[in-house]
Amino acid sequence: MRQPNLPAGGTCRCAATQFEILAPPLMTLACHCVDCQRMSASAFSLGAMIPTDGFRIVKGAPVARPLPGSRRHHFFCPVCMTLIFTKVEGAGARVNVRATLCQDRSWVTPFVETMTRDRLPWAVTPAIHSYEAFPSPAQFNDLLAEFASHLRA
């Protein structure tokens, strides 16, 4: 695992919304859930968990479009509707940034893959850890610590 060169800039498809990642990721992941497949129009979504204070919008004003009753609040560019980041209620001070929107994507390798029970049969990632659903809170804390040690190595 390697971390991005900070600050790491990124943009939506039309460049009306731009952001910067100012802190190393807490973890990188691929999610195979059906929602992520539908929202990304692909086999999975790639994300980087970033501390909230290590992420900022530098241009534009993303709009939130949560599904009714969902704890996940997805933020999109209001012009091209690119999904930029997600905030999850109760998940602490972090955002899940769609890391492939970064200008330099060479550091984006999933450390964990989740929701593999929904994985398309041909969708393979190099993730070190794999979960049929989401890791438990205890497993999640262990994963955060392990990911941090990989970044330091």
mmCIF file with all atom_site columns, N, CA, C and O in Angstrom, residues 6-49:
data_model
loop_
_atom_site.group_PDB
_atom_site.id
_atom_site.type_symbol
_atom_site.label_atom_id
_atom_site.label_alt_id
_atom_site.label_comp_id
_atom_site.label_asym_id
_atom_site.label_entity_id
_atom_site.label_seq_id
_atom_site.pdbx_PDB_ins_code
_atom_site.Cartn_x
_atom_site.Cartn_y
_atom_site.Cartn_z
_atom_site.occupancy
_atom_site.B_iso_or_equiv
_atom_site.pdbx_formal_charge
_atom_site.auth_seq_id
_atom_site.auth_comp_id
_atom_site.auth_asym_id
_atom_site.auth_atom_id
_atom_site.pdbx_PDB_model_num
ATOM 1   N N  . LEU A 1 6  ? 0.350   14.240 -0.987  1.00 0.00 ? 6  LEU A N  1
ATOM 2   C CA . LEU A 1 6  ? -0.608  15.204 -0.452  1.00 0.00 ? 6  LEU A CA 1
ATOM 3   C C  . LEU A 1 6  ? -0.134  16.631 -0.673  1.00 0.00 ? 6  LEU A C  1
ATOM 4   O O  . LEU A 1 6  ? 1.054   16.893 -0.603  1.00 0.00 ? 6  LEU A O  1
ATOM 5   N N  . PRO A 1 7  ? -1.026  17.557 -0.935  1.00 0.00 ? 7  PRO A N  1
ATOM 6   C CA . PRO A 1 7  ? -2.457  17.313 -1.114  1.00 0.00 ? 7  PRO A CA 1
ATOM 7   C C  . PRO A 1 7  ? -2.718  16.627 -2.450  1.00 0.00 ? 7  PRO A C  1
ATOM 8   O O  . PRO A 1 7  ? -2.027  16.862 -3.435  1.00 0.00 ? 7  PRO A O  1
ATOM 9   N N  . ALA A 1 8  ? -3.741  15.777 -2.442  1.00 0.00 ? 8  ALA A N  1
ATOM 10  C CA . ALA A 1 8  ? -4.142  15.059 -3.655  1.00 0.00 ? 8  ALA A CA 1
ATOM 11  C C  . ALA A 1 8  ? -5.413  15.711 -4.181  1.00 0.00 ? 8  ALA A C  1
ATOM 12  O O  . ALA A 1 8  ? -6.429  15.751 -3.499  1.00 0.00 ? 8  ALA A O  1
ATOM 13  N N  . GLY A 1 9  ? -5.344  16.254 -5.370  1.00 0.00 ? 9  GLY A N  1
ATOM 14  C CA . GLY A 1 9  ? -6.501  16.920 -5.959  1.00 0.00 ? 9  GLY A CA 1
ATOM 15  C C  . GLY A 1 9  ? -7.350  15.963 -6.761  1.00 0.00 ? 9  GLY A C  1
ATOM 16  O O  . GLY A 1 9  ? -6.868  14.945 -7.258  1.00 0.00 ? 9  GLY A O  1
ATOM 17  N N  . GLY A 1 10 ? -8.620  16.313 -6.866  1.00 0.00 ? 10 GLY A N  1
ATOM 18  C CA . GLY A 1 10 ? -9.539  15.511 -7.648  1.00 0.00 ? 10 GLY A CA 1
ATOM 19  C C  . GLY A 1 10 ? -10.680 16.352 -8.167  1.00 0.00 ? 10 GLY A C  1
ATOM 20  O O  . GLY A 1 10 ? -10.880 17.489 -7.730  1.00 0.00 ? 10 GLY A O  1
ATOM 21  N N  . THR A 1 11 ? -11.424 15.777 -9.093  1.00 0.00 ? 11 THR A N  1
ATOM 22  C CA . THR A 1 11 ? -12.494 16.518 -9.735  1.00 0.00 ? 11 THR A CA 1
ATOM 23  C C  . THR A 1 11 ? -13.583 15.573 -10.231 1.00 0.00 ? 11 THR A C  1
ATOM 24  O O  . THR A 1 11 ? -13.324 14.386 -10.472 1.00 0.00 ? 11 THR A O  1
ATOM 25  N N  . CYS A 1 12 ? -14.765 16.128 -10.371 1.00 0.00 ? 12 CYS A N  1
ATOM 26  C CA . CYS A 1 12 ? -15.849 15.389 -11.015 1.00 0.00 ? 12 CYS A CA 1
ATOM 27  C C  . CYS A 1 12 ? -15.574 15.335 -12.523 1.00 0.00 ? 12 CYS A C  1
ATOM 28  O O  . CYS A 1 12 ? -14.557 15.861 -12.993 1.00 0.00 ? 12 CYS A O  1
ATOM 29  N N  . ARG A 1 13 ? -16.481 14.765 -13.281 1.00 0.00 ? 13 ARG A N  1
ATOM 30  C CA . ARG A 1 13 ? -16.283 14.647 -14.731 1.00 0.00 ? 13 ARG A CA 1
ATOM 31  C C  . ARG A 1 13 ? -16.197 15.995 -15.431 1.00 0.00 ? 13 ARG A C  1
ATOM 32  O O  . ARG A 1 13 ? -15.423 16.171 -16.359 1.00 0.00 ? 13 ARG A O  1
ATOM 33  N N  . CYS A 1 14 ? -17.016 16.964 -14.997 1.00 0.00 ? 14 CYS A N  1
ATOM 34  C CA . CYS A 1 14 ? -17.068 18.246 -15.705 1.00 0.00 ? 14 CYS A CA 1
ATOM 35  C C  . CYS A 1 14 ? -16.163 19.308 -15.090 1.00 0.00 ? 14 CYS A C  1
ATOM 36  O O  . CYS A 1 14 ? -16.064 20.407 -15.621 1.00 0.00 ? 14 CYS A O  1
ATOM 37  N N  . ALA A 1 15 ? -15.513 19.000 -13.974 1.00 0.00 ? 15 ALA A N  1
ATOM 38  C CA . ALA A 1 15 ? -14.609 19.894 -13.241 1.00 0.00 ? 15 ALA A CA 1
ATOM 39  C C  . ALA A 1 15 ? -15.321 21.058 -12.551 1.00 0.00 ? 15 ALA A C  1
ATOM 40  O O  . ALA A 1 15 ? -14.673 21.963 -12.050 1.00 0.00 ? 15 ALA A O  1
ATOM 41  N N  . ALA A 1 16 ? -16.644 21.032 -12.482 1.00 0.00 ? 16 ALA A N  1
ATOM 42  C CA . ALA A 1 16 ? -17.360 22.072 -11.740 1.00 0.00 ? 16 ALA A CA 1
ATOM 43  C C  . ALA A 1 16 ? -17.164 21.909 -10.238 1.00 0.00 ? 16 ALA A C  1
ATOM 44  O O  . ALA A 1 16 ? -17.259 22.877 -9.484  1.00 0.00 ? 16 ALA A O  1
ATOM 45  N N  . THR A 1 17 ? -16.901 20.673 -9.791  1.00 0.00 ? 17 THR A N  1
ATOM 46  C CA . THR A 1 17 ? -16.634 20.402 -8.383  1.00 0.00 ? 17 THR A CA 1
ATOM 47  C C  . THR A 1 17 ? -15.238 19.820 -8.269  1.00 0.00 ? 17 THR A C  1
ATOM 48  O O  . THR A 1 17 ? -14.905 18.857 -8.968  1.00 0.00 ? 17 THR A O  1
ATOM 49  N N  . GLN A 1 18 ? -14.434 20.434 -7.408  1.00 0.00 ? 18 GLN A N  1
ATOM 50  C CA . GLN A 1 18 ? -13.068 19.974 -7.203  1.00 0.00 ? 18 GLN A CA 1
ATOM 51  C C  . GLN A 1 18 ? -12.814 19.823 -5.706  1.00 0.00 ? 18 GLN A C  1
ATOM 52  O O  . GLN A 1 18 ? -13.403 20.537 -4.897  1.00 0.00 ? 18 GLN A O  1
ATOM 53  N N  . PHE A 1 19 ? -11.937 18.898 -5.364  1.00 0.00 ? 19 PHE A N  1
ATOM 54  C CA . PHE A 1 19 ? -11.643 18.644 -3.957  1.00 0.00 ? 19 PHE A CA 1
ATOM 55  C C  . PHE A 1 19 ? -10.166 18.404 -3.762  1.00 0.00 ? 19 PHE A C  1
ATOM 56  O O  . PHE A 1 19 ? -9.412  18.213 -4.714  1.00 0.00 ? 19 PHE A O  1
ATOM 57  N N  . GLU A 1 20 ? -9.763  18.410 -2.486  1.00 0.00 ? 20 GLU A N  1
ATOM 58  C CA . GLU A 1 20 ? -8.406  18.050 -2.101  1.00 0.00 ? 20 GLU A CA 1
ATOM 59  C C  . GLU A 1 20 ? -8.462  17.083 -0.930  1.00 0.00 ? 20 GLU A C  1
ATOM 60  O O  . GLU A 1 20 ? -9.274  17.245 -0.017  1.00 0.00 ? 20 GLU A O  1
ATOM 61  N N  . ILE A 1 21 ? -7.602  16.095 -0.986  1.00 0.00 ? 21 ILE A N  1
ATOM 62  C CA . ILE A 1 21 ? -7.362  15.206 0.142   1.00 0.00 ? 21 ILE A CA 1
ATOM 63  C C  . ILE A 1 21 ? -6.082  15.712 0.795   1.00 0.00 ? 21 ILE A C  1
ATOM 64  O O  . ILE A 1 21 ? -5.040  15.814 0.141   1.00 0.00 ? 21 ILE A O  1
ATOM 65  N N  . LEU A 1 22 ? -6.187  16.067 2.075   1.00 0.00 ? 22 LEU A N  1
ATOM 66  C CA . LEU A 1 22 ? -5.078  16.683 2.793   1.00 0.00 ? 22 LEU A CA 1
ATOM 67  C C  . LEU A 1 22 ? -4.432  15.755 3.810   1.00 0.00 ? 22 LEU A C  1
ATOM 68  O O  . LEU A 1 22 ? -3.407  16.110 4.398   1.00 0.00 ? 22 LEU A O  1
ATOM 69  N N  . ALA A 1 23 ? -5.027  14.592 4.050   1.00 0.00 ? 23 ALA A N  1
ATOM 70  C CA . ALA A 1 23 ? -4.533  13.644 5.045   1.00 0.00 ? 23 ALA A CA 1
ATOM 71  C C  . ALA A 1 23 ? -4.465  12.251 4.424   1.00 0.00 ? 23 ALA A C  1
ATOM 72  O O  . ALA A 1 23 ? -5.231  11.931 3.516   1.00 0.00 ? 23 ALA A O  1
ATOM 73  N N  . PRO A 1 24 ? -3.561  11.420 4.930   1.00 0.00 ? 24 PRO A N  1
ATOM 74  C CA . PRO A 1 24 ? -3.486  10.048 4.403   1.00 0.00 ? 24 PRO A CA 1
ATOM 75  C C  . PRO A 1 24 ? -4.809  9.317  4.623   1.00 0.00 ? 24 PRO A C  1
ATOM 76  O O  . PRO A 1 24 ? -5.522  9.582  5.593   1.00 0.00 ? 24 PRO A O  1
ATOM 77  N N  . PRO A 1 25 ? -5.147  8.403  3.732   1.00 0.00 ? 25 PRO A N  1
ATOM 78  C CA . PRO A 1 25 ? -6.380  7.639  3.917   1.00 0.00 ? 25 PRO A CA 1
ATOM 79  C C  . PRO A 1 25 ? -6.306  6.777  5.178   1.00 0.00 ? 25 PRO A C  1
ATOM 80  O O  . PRO A 1 25 ? -5.228  6.318  5.572   1.00 0.00 ? 25 PRO A O  1
ATOM 81  N N  . LEU A 1 26 ? -7.467  6.591  5.785   1.00 0.00 ? 26 LEU A N  1
ATOM 82  C CA . LEU A 1 26 ? -7.583  5.679  6.920   1.00 0.00 ? 26 LEU A CA 1
ATOM 83  C C  . LEU A 1 26 ? -7.651  4.240  6.424   1.00 0.00 ? 26 LEU A C  1
ATOM 84  O O  . LEU A 1 26 ? -7.252  3.312  7.115   1.00 0.00 ? 26 LEU A O  1
ATOM 85  N N  . MET A 1 27 ? -8.184  4.081  5.203   1.00 0.00 ? 27 MET A N  1
ATOM 86  C CA . MET A 1 27 ? -8.288  2.762  4.581   1.00 0.00 ? 27 MET A CA 1
ATOM 87  C C  . MET A 1 27 ? -8.768  2.964  3.141   1.00 0.00 ? 27 MET A C  1
ATOM 88  O O  . MET A 1 27 ? -9.430  3.953  2.841   1.00 0.00 ? 27 MET A O  1
ATOM 89  N N  . THR A 1 28 ? -8.437  2.017  2.300   1.00 0.00 ? 28 THR A N  1
ATOM 90  C CA . THR A 1 28 ? -8.981  1.985  0.941   1.00 0.00 ? 28 THR A CA 1
ATOM 91  C C  . THR A 1 28 ? -9.819  0.725  0.813   1.00 0.00 ? 28 THR A C  1
ATOM 92  O O  . THR A 1 28 ? -9.510  -0.298 1.424   1.00 0.00 ? 28 THR A O  1
ATOM 93  N N  . LEU A 1 29 ? -10.865 0.804  0.021   1.00 0.00 ? 29 LEU A N  1
ATOM 94  C CA . LEU A 1 29 ? -11.738 -0.365 -0.069  1.00 0.00 ? 29 LEU A CA 1
ATOM 95  C C  . LEU A 1 29 ? -12.490 -0.423 -1.385  1.00 0.00 ? 29 LEU A C  1
ATOM 96  O O  . LEU A 1 29 ? -12.670 0.579  -2.069  1.00 0.00 ? 29 LEU A O  1
ATOM 97  N N  . ALA A 1 30 ? -12.902 -1.637 -1.698  1.00 0.00 ? 30 ALA A N  1
ATOM 98  C CA . ALA A 1 30 ? -13.794 -1.900 -2.822  1.00 0.00 ? 30 ALA A CA 1
ATOM 99  C C  . ALA A 1 30 ? -15.075 -2.462 -2.229  1.00 0.00 ? 30 ALA A C  1
ATOM 100 O O  . ALA A 1 30 ? -15.031 -3.372 -1.399  1.00 0.00 ? 30 ALA A O  1
ATOM 101 N N  . CYS A 1 31 ? -16.195 -1.910 -2.629  1.00 0.00 ? 31 CYS A N  1
ATOM 102 C CA . CYS A 1 31 ? -17.486 -2.416 -2.159  1.00 0.00 ? 31 CYS A CA 1
ATOM 103 C C  . CYS A 1 31 ? -18.226 -3.030 -3.337  1.00 0.00 ? 31 CYS A C  1
ATOM 104 O O  . CYS A 1 31 ? -18.408 -2.383 -4.370  1.00 0.00 ? 31 CYS A O  1
ATOM 105 N N  . HIS A 1 32 ? -18.637 -4.279 -3.160  1.00 0.00 ? 32 HIS A N  1
ATOM 106 C CA . HIS A 1 32 ? -19.331 -5.017 -4.216  1.00 0.00 ? 32 HIS A CA 1
ATOM 107 C C  . HIS A 1 32 ? -20.847 -5.004 -4.058  1.00 0.00 ? 32 HIS A C  1
ATOM 108 O O  . HIS A 1 32 ? -21.535 -5.732 -4.777  1.00 0.00 ? 32 HIS A O  1
ATOM 109 N N  . CYS A 1 33 ? -21.384 -4.207 -3.115  1.00 0.00 ? 33 CYS A N  1
ATOM 110 C CA . CYS A 1 33 ? -22.832 -4.245 -2.894  1.00 0.00 ? 33 CYS A CA 1
ATOM 111 C C  . CYS A 1 33 ? -23.584 -3.803 -4.153  1.00 0.00 ? 33 CYS A C  1
ATOM 112 O O  . CYS A 1 33 ? -23.042 -3.107 -5.013  1.00 0.00 ? 33 CYS A O  1
ATOM 113 N N  . VAL A 1 34 ? -24.808 -4.231 -4.251  1.00 0.00 ? 34 VAL A N  1
ATOM 114 C CA . VAL A 1 34 ? -25.619 -3.910 -5.423  1.00 0.00 ? 34 VAL A CA 1
ATOM 115 C C  . VAL A 1 34 ? -25.797 -2.400 -5.566  1.00 0.00 ? 34 VAL A C  1
ATOM 116 O O  . VAL A 1 34 ? -25.763 -1.874 -6.684  1.00 0.00 ? 34 VAL A O  1
ATOM 117 N N  . ASP A 1 35 ? -25.959 -1.686 -4.452  1.00 0.00 ? 35 ASP A N  1
ATOM 118 C CA . ASP A 1 35 ? -26.071 -0.222 -4.534  1.00 0.00 ? 35 ASP A CA 1
ATOM 119 C C  . ASP A 1 35 ? -24.839 0.391  -5.188  1.00 0.00 ? 35 ASP A C  1
ATOM 120 O O  . ASP A 1 35 ? -24.954 1.252  -6.055  1.00 0.00 ? 35 ASP A O  1
ATOM 121 N N  . CYS A 1 36 ? -23.648 -0.036 -4.756  1.00 0.00 ? 36 CYS A N  1
ATOM 122 C CA . CYS A 1 36 ? -22.419 0.498  -5.351  1.00 0.00 ? 36 CYS A CA 1
ATOM 123 C C  . CYS A 1 36 ? -22.292 0.108  -6.823  1.00 0.00 ? 36 CYS A C  1
ATOM 124 O O  . CYS A 1 36 ? -21.823 0.891  -7.645  1.00 0.00 ? 36 CYS A O  1
ATOM 125 N N  . GLN A 1 37 ? -22.712 -1.099 -7.154  1.00 0.00 ? 37 GLN A N  1
ATOM 126 C CA . GLN A 1 37 ? -22.682 -1.503 -8.559  1.00 0.00 ? 37 GLN A CA 1
ATOM 127 C C  . GLN A 1 37 ? -23.579 -0.582 -9.385  1.00 0.00 ? 37 GLN A C  1
ATOM 128 O O  . GLN A 1 37 ? -23.193 -0.124 -10.461 1.00 0.00 ? 37 GLN A O  1
ATOM 129 N N  . ARG A 1 38 ? -24.750 -0.286 -8.869  1.00 0.00 ? 38 ARG A N  1
ATOM 130 C CA . ARG A 1 38 ? -25.683 0.564  -9.611  1.00 0.00 ? 38 ARG A CA 1
ATOM 131 C C  . ARG A 1 38 ? -25.206 2.003  -9.684  1.00 0.00 ? 38 ARG A C  1
ATOM 132 O O  . ARG A 1 38 ? -25.322 2.653  -10.718 1.00 0.00 ? 38 ARG A O  1
ATOM 133 N N  . MET A 1 39 ? -24.686 2.521  -8.560  1.00 0.00 ? 39 MET A N  1
ATOM 134 C CA . MET A 1 39 ? -24.248 3.921  -8.567  1.00 0.00 ? 39 MET A CA 1
ATOM 135 C C  . MET A 1 39 ? -22.995 4.132  -9.398  1.00 0.00 ? 39 MET A C  1
ATOM 136 O O  . MET A 1 39 ? -22.802 5.203  -9.966  1.00 0.00 ? 39 MET A O  1
ATOM 137 N N  . SER A 1 40 ? -22.128 3.133  -9.476  1.00 0.00 ? 40 SER A N  1
ATOM 138 C CA . SER A 1 40 ? -20.903 3.284  -10.250 1.00 0.00 ? 40 SER A CA 1
ATOM 139 C C  . SER A 1 40 ? -21.058 2.765  -11.682 1.00 0.00 ? 40 SER A C  1
ATOM 140 O O  . SER A 1 40 ? -20.168 2.984  -12.503 1.00 0.00 ? 40 SER A O  1
ATOM 141 N N  . ALA A 1 41 ? -22.161 2.071  -11.937 1.00 0.00 ? 41 ALA A N  1
ATOM 142 C CA . ALA A 1 41 ? -22.367 1.425  -13.237 1.00 0.00 ? 41 ALA A CA 1
ATOM 143 C C  . ALA A 1 41 ? -21.186 0.512  -13.563 1.00 0.00 ? 41 ALA A C  1
ATOM 144 O O  . ALA A 1 41 ? -20.721 0.429  -14.686 1.00 0.00 ? 41 ALA A O  1
ATOM 145 N N  . SER A 1 42 ? -20.710 -0.156 -12.515 1.00 0.00 ? 42 SER A N  1
ATOM 146 C CA . SER A 1 42 ? -19.564 -1.045 -12.652 1.00 0.00 ? 42 SER A CA 1
ATOM 147 C C  . SER A 1 42 ? -19.724 -2.207 -11.678 1.00 0.00 ? 42 SER A C  1
ATOM 148 O O  . SER A 1 42 ? -20.747 -2.353 -11.023 1.00 0.00 ? 42 SER A O  1
ATOM 149 N N  . ALA A 1 43 ? -18.688 -3.010 -11.551 1.00 0.00 ? 43 ALA A N  1
ATOM 150 C CA . ALA A 1 43 ? -18.749 -4.193 -10.699 1.00 0.00 ? 43 ALA A CA 1
ATOM 151 C C  . ALA A 1 43 ? -18.616 -3.872 -9.216  1.00 0.00 ? 43 ALA A C  1
ATOM 152 O O  . ALA A 1 43 ? -19.059 -4.627 -8.370  1.00 0.00 ? 43 ALA A O  1
ATOM 153 N N  . PHE A 1 44 ? -17.984 -2.746 -8.895  1.00 0.00 ? 44 PHE A N  1
ATOM 154 C CA . PHE A 1 44 ? -17.796 -2.339 -7.499  1.00 0.00 ? 44 PHE A CA 1
ATOM 155 C C  . PHE A 1 44 ? -17.403 -0.870 -7.493  1.00 0.00 ? 44 PHE A C  1
ATOM 156 O O  . PHE A 1 44 ? -17.082 -0.300 -8.533  1.00 0.00 ? 44 PHE A O  1
ATOM 157 N N  . SER A 1 45 ? -17.432 -0.274 -6.306  1.00 0.00 ? 45 SER A N  1
ATOM 158 C CA . SER A 1 45 ? -16.934 1.093  -6.175  1.00 0.00 ? 45 SER A CA 1
ATOM 159 C C  . SER A 1 45 ? -15.617 1.057  -5.417  1.00 0.00 ? 45 SER A C  1
ATOM 160 O O  . SER A 1 45 ? -15.391 0.181  -4.581  1.00 0.00 ? 45 SER A O  1
ATOM 161 N N  . LEU A 1 46 ? -14.741 1.994  -5.734  1.00 0.00 ? 46 LEU A N  1
ATOM 162 C CA . LEU A 1 46 ? -13.468 2.131  -5.035  1.00 0.00 ? 46 LEU A CA 1
ATOM 163 C C  . LEU A 1 46 ? -13.508 3.395  -4.205  1.00 0.00 ? 46 LEU A C  1
ATOM 164 O O  . LEU A 1 46 ? -13.871 4.463  -4.709  1.00 0.00 ? 46 LEU A O  1
ATOM 165 N N  . GLY A 1 47 ? -13.157 3.264  -2.951  1.00 0.00 ? 47 GLY A N  1
ATOM 166 C CA . GLY A 1 47 ? -13.192 4.419  -2.076  1.00 0.00 ? 47 GLY A CA 1
ATOM 167 C C  . GLY A 1 47 ? -11.981 4.495  -1.182  1.00 0.00 ? 47 GLY A C  1
ATOM 168 O O  . GLY A 1 47 ? -11.270 3.510  -0.964  1.00 0.00 ? 47 GLY A O  1
ATOM 169 N N  . ALA A 1 48 ? -11.768 5.691  -0.672  1.00 0.00 ? 48 ALA A N  1
ATOM 170 C CA . ALA A 1 48 ? -10.736 5.934  0.329   1.00 0.00 ? 48 ALA A CA 1
ATOM 171 C C  . ALA A 1 48 ? -11.409 6.641  1.495   1.00 0.00 ? 48 ALA A C  1
ATOM 172 O O  . ALA A 1 48 ? -12.053 7.670  1.309   1.00 0.00 ? 48 ALA A O  1
ATOM 173 N N  . MET A 1 49 ? -11.270 6.049  2.677   1.00 0.00 ? 49 MET A N  1
ATOM 174 C CA . MET A 1 49 ? -11.794 6.691  3.883   1.00 0.00 ? 49 MET A CA 1
ATOM 175 C C  . MET A 1 49 ? -10.794 7.755  4.297   1.00 0.00 ? 49 MET A C  1
ATOM 176 O O  . MET A 1 49 ? -9.620  7.449  4.528   1.00 0.00 ? 49 MET A O  1
#
